[in-house]
């Protein structure tokens, strides 16, 4: 989690779970790290807790991570806290997954762009074929 760079020997898959860490979303923007930790401390011992900040700002983006010392506590936190209310908002809590490496994310994004460009090119080709067919039809 966090700023750790790719770890050698890990499968590197996008869906690989981090068993003792949960992802928490729809957090109130007034919530602090300390309040987030307090909200989950009744489940078990917390090793680390942080919210993702907006770039160049002191505001968080409305989601964060809570890492428990014990895997079972993370599972219990998902069961107990998912759908519960925190600061007037219904939060989402689920087991965290590792993010795919940057190269994979970029390649995936580029595939979507290439696909979109090819689809647009096909539409233009179909359009011009239709125009040619109409132009070549004999006038009656």
PDB file of C-alpha atoms in Angstrom:
ATOM      1  CA  UNK A   1       0.000   0.000   0.000  1.00  0.00           C
ATOM      2  CA  UNK A   2       1.024   3.612  -0.098  1.00  0.00           C
ATOM      3  CA  UNK A   3       4.214   4.621  -1.859  1.00  0.00           C
ATOM      4  CA  UNK A   4       5.836   1.169  -1.870  1.00  0.00           C
ATOM      5  CA  UNK A   5       7.222   0.451  -5.312  1.00  0.00           C
ATOM      6  CA  UNK A   6       6.777  -2.880  -7.057  1.00  0.00           C
ATOM      7  CA  UNK A   7       7.896  -5.816  -4.980  1.00  0.00           C
ATOM      8  CA  UNK A   8       9.836  -8.576  -6.748  1.00  0.00           C
ATOM      9  CA  UNK A   9       8.241 -11.992  -6.610  1.00  0.00           C
ATOM     10  CA  UNK A  10       4.650 -10.797  -6.105  1.00  0.00           C
ATOM     11  CA  UNK A  11       2.256 -11.871  -8.822  1.00  0.00           C
ATOM     12  CA  UNK A  12       1.709  -8.201  -9.701  1.00  0.00           C
ATOM     13  CA  UNK A  13      -1.904  -8.862 -10.624  1.00  0.00           C
ATOM     14  CA  UNK A  14      -4.462  -6.122 -10.412  1.00  0.00           C
ATOM     15  CA  UNK A  15      -6.801  -8.227  -8.273  1.00  0.00           C
ATOM     16  CA  UNK A  16      -4.200  -9.381  -5.754  1.00  0.00           C
ATOM     17  CA  UNK A  17      -5.544  -8.654  -2.282  1.00  0.00           C
ATOM     18  CA  UNK A  18      -3.760  -7.112   0.645  1.00  0.00           C
ATOM     19  CA  UNK A  19      -5.226  -9.361   3.332  1.00  0.00           C
ATOM     20  CA  UNK A  20      -4.844  -7.143   6.408  1.00  0.00           C
ATOM     21  CA  UNK A  21      -5.733  -3.835   4.710  1.00  0.00           C
ATOM     22  CA  UNK A  22      -9.178  -2.501   3.922  1.00  0.00           C
ATOM     23  CA  UNK A  23     -10.194   0.217   1.491  1.00  0.00           C
ATOM     24  CA  UNK A  24     -12.697   2.714   2.922  1.00  0.00           C
ATOM     25  CA  UNK A  25     -14.675   5.042   0.634  1.00  0.00           C
ATOM     26  CA  UNK A  26     -17.328   7.773   0.858  1.00  0.00           C
ATOM     27  CA  UNK A  27     -15.626   9.342   3.849  1.00  0.00           C
ATOM     28  CA  UNK A  28     -16.797  12.774   5.030  1.00  0.00           C
ATOM     29  CA  UNK A  29     -14.408  15.470   3.836  1.00  0.00           C
ATOM     30  CA  UNK A  30     -14.202  16.865   7.374  1.00  0.00           C
ATOM     31  CA  UNK A  31     -12.845  13.533   8.704  1.00  0.00           C
ATOM     32  CA  UNK A  32      -9.248  13.376   9.946  1.00  0.00           C
ATOM     33  CA  UNK A  33      -6.837  10.424   9.981  1.00  0.00           C
ATOM     34  CA  UNK A  34      -7.192  10.262  13.759  1.00  0.00           C
ATOM     35  CA  UNK A  35     -10.993  10.074  13.484  1.00  0.00           C
ATOM     36  CA  UNK A  36     -10.768   7.350  10.846  1.00  0.00           C
ATOM     37  CA  UNK A  37      -8.449   5.356  13.092  1.00  0.00           C
ATOM     38  CA  UNK A  38     -10.774   5.872  16.046  1.00  0.00           C
ATOM     39  CA  UNK A  39     -13.770   4.692  14.014  1.00  0.00           C
ATOM     40  CA  UNK A  40     -12.065   1.370  13.237  1.00  0.00           C
ATOM     41  CA  UNK A  41     -10.120   0.853  16.486  1.00  0.00           C
ATOM     42  CA  UNK A  42     -13.040  -0.988  18.093  1.00  0.00           C
ATOM     43  CA  UNK A  43     -12.512  -3.836  15.585  1.00  0.00           C
ATOM     44  CA  UNK A  44      -8.871  -4.543  16.380  1.00  0.00           C
ATOM     45  CA  UNK A  45      -5.318  -3.251  16.582  1.00  0.00           C
ATOM     46  CA  UNK A  46      -4.552  -0.859  13.724  1.00  0.00           C
ATOM     47  CA  UNK A  47      -1.053  -0.895  12.274  1.00  0.00           C
ATOM     48  CA  UNK A  48      -1.550   2.024   9.887  1.00  0.00           C
ATOM     49  CA  UNK A  49      -4.312   4.332   8.754  1.00  0.00           C
ATOM     50  CA  UNK A  50      -4.313   7.060   6.089  1.00  0.00           C
ATOM     51  CA  UNK A  51      -6.508   8.933   3.642  1.00  0.00           C
ATOM     52  CA  UNK A  52      -5.550   9.756   0.058  1.00  0.00           C
ATOM     53  CA  UNK A  53      -4.917  13.464  -0.356  1.00  0.00           C
ATOM     54  CA  UNK A  54      -5.682  15.724  -3.315  1.00  0.00           C
ATOM     55  CA  UNK A  55      -2.479  16.744  -5.119  1.00  0.00           C
ATOM     56  CA  UNK A  56      -1.223  20.133  -3.951  1.00  0.00           C
ATOM     57  CA  UNK A  57      -3.872  20.349  -1.238  1.00  0.00           C
ATOM     58  CA  UNK A  58      -4.456  19.513   2.399  1.00  0.00           C
ATOM     59  CA  UNK A  59      -7.887  18.007   1.589  1.00  0.00           C
ATOM     60  CA  UNK A  60      -8.392  14.275   1.213  1.00  0.00           C
ATOM     61  CA  UNK A  61     -10.222  12.676  -1.711  1.00  0.00           C
ATOM     62  CA  UNK A  62     -12.910  10.928   0.347  1.00  0.00           C
ATOM     63  CA  UNK A  63     -11.263   7.522   0.632  1.00  0.00           C
ATOM     64  CA  UNK A  64      -8.456   5.878   2.538  1.00  0.00           C
ATOM     65  CA  UNK A  65      -6.953   2.682   3.897  1.00  0.00           C
ATOM     66  CA  UNK A  66      -6.856   1.008   7.280  1.00  0.00           C
ATOM     67  CA  UNK A  67      -4.244  -1.690   7.850  1.00  0.00           C
ATOM     68  CA  UNK A  68      -4.881  -4.044  10.736  1.00  0.00           C
ATOM     69  CA  UNK A  69      -2.270  -6.053  12.621  1.00  0.00           C
ATOM     70  CA  UNK A  70      -4.327  -9.228  12.142  1.00  0.00           C
ATOM     71  CA  UNK A  71      -5.992 -10.454   8.939  1.00  0.00           C
ATOM     72  CA  UNK A  72      -9.094 -11.626  10.808  1.00  0.00           C
ATOM     73  CA  UNK A  73      -9.638  -8.088  12.130  1.00  0.00           C
ATOM     74  CA  UNK A  74      -9.608  -6.736   8.576  1.00  0.00           C
ATOM     75  CA  UNK A  75     -12.243  -9.283   7.536  1.00  0.00           C
ATOM     76  CA  UNK A  76     -14.349  -8.456  10.584  1.00  0.00           C
ATOM     77  CA  UNK A  77     -14.022  -4.715   9.877  1.00  0.00           C
ATOM     78  CA  UNK A  78     -15.440  -5.227   6.378  1.00  0.00           C
ATOM     79  CA  UNK A  79     -18.361  -7.206   7.831  1.00  0.00           C
ATOM     80  CA  UNK A  80     -19.077  -4.683  10.598  1.00  0.00           C
ATOM     81  CA  UNK A  81     -18.313  -1.353   8.941  1.00  0.00           C
ATOM     82  CA  UNK A  82     -19.369  -1.746   5.297  1.00  0.00           C
ATOM     83  CA  UNK A  83     -22.618   0.206   4.923  1.00  0.00           C
ATOM     84  CA  UNK A  84     -22.332   1.801   8.356  1.00  0.00           C
ATOM     85  CA  UNK A  85     -22.589   5.548   8.887  1.00  0.00           C
ATOM     86  CA  UNK A  86     -19.587   7.725   9.656  1.00  0.00           C
ATOM     87  CA  UNK A  87     -19.988  11.488   9.965  1.00  0.00           C
ATOM     88  CA  UNK A  88     -23.431  11.303   8.373  1.00  0.00           C
ATOM     89  CA  UNK A  89     -22.255   9.311   5.347  1.00  0.00           C
ATOM     90  CA  UNK A  90     -22.784   5.652   4.504  1.00  0.00           C
ATOM     91  CA  UNK A  91     -19.255   4.305   4.030  1.00  0.00           C
ATOM     92  CA  UNK A  92     -17.954   1.488   1.850  1.00  0.00           C
ATOM     93  CA  UNK A  93     -15.418  -0.882   3.396  1.00  0.00           C
ATOM     94  CA  UNK A  94     -13.854  -3.735   1.442  1.00  0.00           C
ATOM     95  CA  UNK A  95     -10.594  -5.637   1.328  1.00  0.00           C
ATOM     96  CA  UNK A  96      -7.934  -3.618  -0.454  1.00  0.00           C
ATOM     97  CA  UNK A  97      -6.341  -4.839  -3.655  1.00  0.00           C
ATOM     98  CA  UNK A  98      -2.876  -4.033  -4.934  1.00  0.00           C
ATOM     99  CA  UNK A  99      -2.738  -1.529  -7.738  1.00  0.00           C
ATOM    100  CA  UNK A 100      -1.436  -2.764 -11.091  1.00  0.00           C
ATOM    101  CA  UNK A 101       2.039  -1.502 -12.072  1.00  0.00           C
ATOM    102  CA  UNK A 102       2.102   1.831 -13.903  1.00  0.00           C
ATOM    103  CA  UNK A 103       3.160   0.196 -17.161  1.00  0.00           C
ATOM    104  CA  UNK A 104       0.103  -2.083 -17.091  1.00  0.00           C
ATOM    105  CA  UNK A 105      -2.258   0.783 -16.280  1.00  0.00           C
ATOM    106  CA  UNK A 106      -0.825   2.890 -19.119  1.00  0.00           C
ATOM    107  CA  UNK A 107      -1.022  -0.002 -21.577  1.00  0.00           C
ATOM    108  CA  UNK A 108      -4.626  -0.653 -20.592  1.00  0.00           C
ATOM    109  CA  UNK A 109      -5.483   3.026 -21.077  1.00  0.00           C
ATOM    110  CA  UNK A 110      -3.753   3.084 -24.456  1.00  0.00           C
ATOM    111  CA  UNK A 111      -5.703   0.019 -25.575  1.00  0.00           C
ATOM    112  CA  UNK A 112      -8.925   1.927 -24.962  1.00  0.00           C
ATOM    113  CA  UNK A 113      -7.623   4.888 -26.945  1.00  0.00           C
ATOM    114  CA  UNK A 114      -6.511   2.717 -29.862  1.00  0.00           C
ATOM    115  CA  UNK A 115      -9.843   0.916 -29.852  1.00  0.00           C
ATOM    116  CA  UNK A 116     -11.715   4.225 -29.897  1.00  0.00           C
ATOM    117  CA  UNK A 117      -9.594   5.529 -32.779  1.00  0.00           C
ATOM    118  CA  UNK A 118     -10.128   2.351 -34.804  1.00  0.00           C
ATOM    119  CA  UNK A 119     -13.878   2.520 -34.249  1.00  0.00           C
ATOM    120  CA  UNK A 120     -13.931   6.146 -35.404  1.00  0.00           C
ATOM    121  CA  UNK A 121     -11.904   5.248 -38.498  1.00  0.00           C
ATOM    122  CA  UNK A 122     -14.353   2.453 -39.319  1.00  0.00           C
ATOM    123  CA  UNK A 123     -17.265   4.863 -39.021  1.00  0.00           C
ATOM    124  CA  UNK A 124     -15.585   7.291 -41.425  1.00  0.00           C
ATOM    125  CA  UNK A 125     -14.822   4.500 -43.907  1.00  0.00           C
ATOM    126  CA  UNK A 126     -18.441   3.297 -43.784  1.00  0.00           C
ATOM    127  CA  UNK A 127     -19.645   6.860 -44.274  1.00  0.00           C
ATOM    128  CA  UNK A 128     -17.439   7.441 -47.326  1.00  0.00           C
ATOM    129  CA  UNK A 129     -18.417   4.078 -48.823  1.00  0.00           C
ATOM    130  CA  UNK A 130     -22.074   5.058 -48.428  1.00  0.00           C
ATOM    131  CA  UNK A 131     -21.369   8.430 -50.064  1.00  0.00           C
ATOM    132  CA  UNK A 132     -19.580   6.747 -52.986  1.00  0.00           C
ATOM    133  CA  UNK A 133     -22.433   4.282 -53.453  1.00  0.00           C
ATOM    134  CA  UNK A 134     -24.954   7.123 -53.496  1.00  0.00           C
ATOM    135  CA  UNK A 135     -22.841   9.123 -55.966  1.00  0.00           C
ATOM    136  CA  UNK A 136     -22.412   6.170 -58.302  1.00  0.00           C
ATOM    137  CA  UNK A 137     -26.111   5.249 -58.385  1.00  0.00           C
ATOM    138  CA  UNK A 138     -27.683   6.028 -61.735  1.00  0.00           C
ATOM    139  CA  UNK A 139     -30.121   8.881 -61.757  1.00  0.00           C
ATOM    140  CA  UNK A 140     -33.566   7.817 -62.952  1.00  0.00           C
TER     141      UNK A 140
END
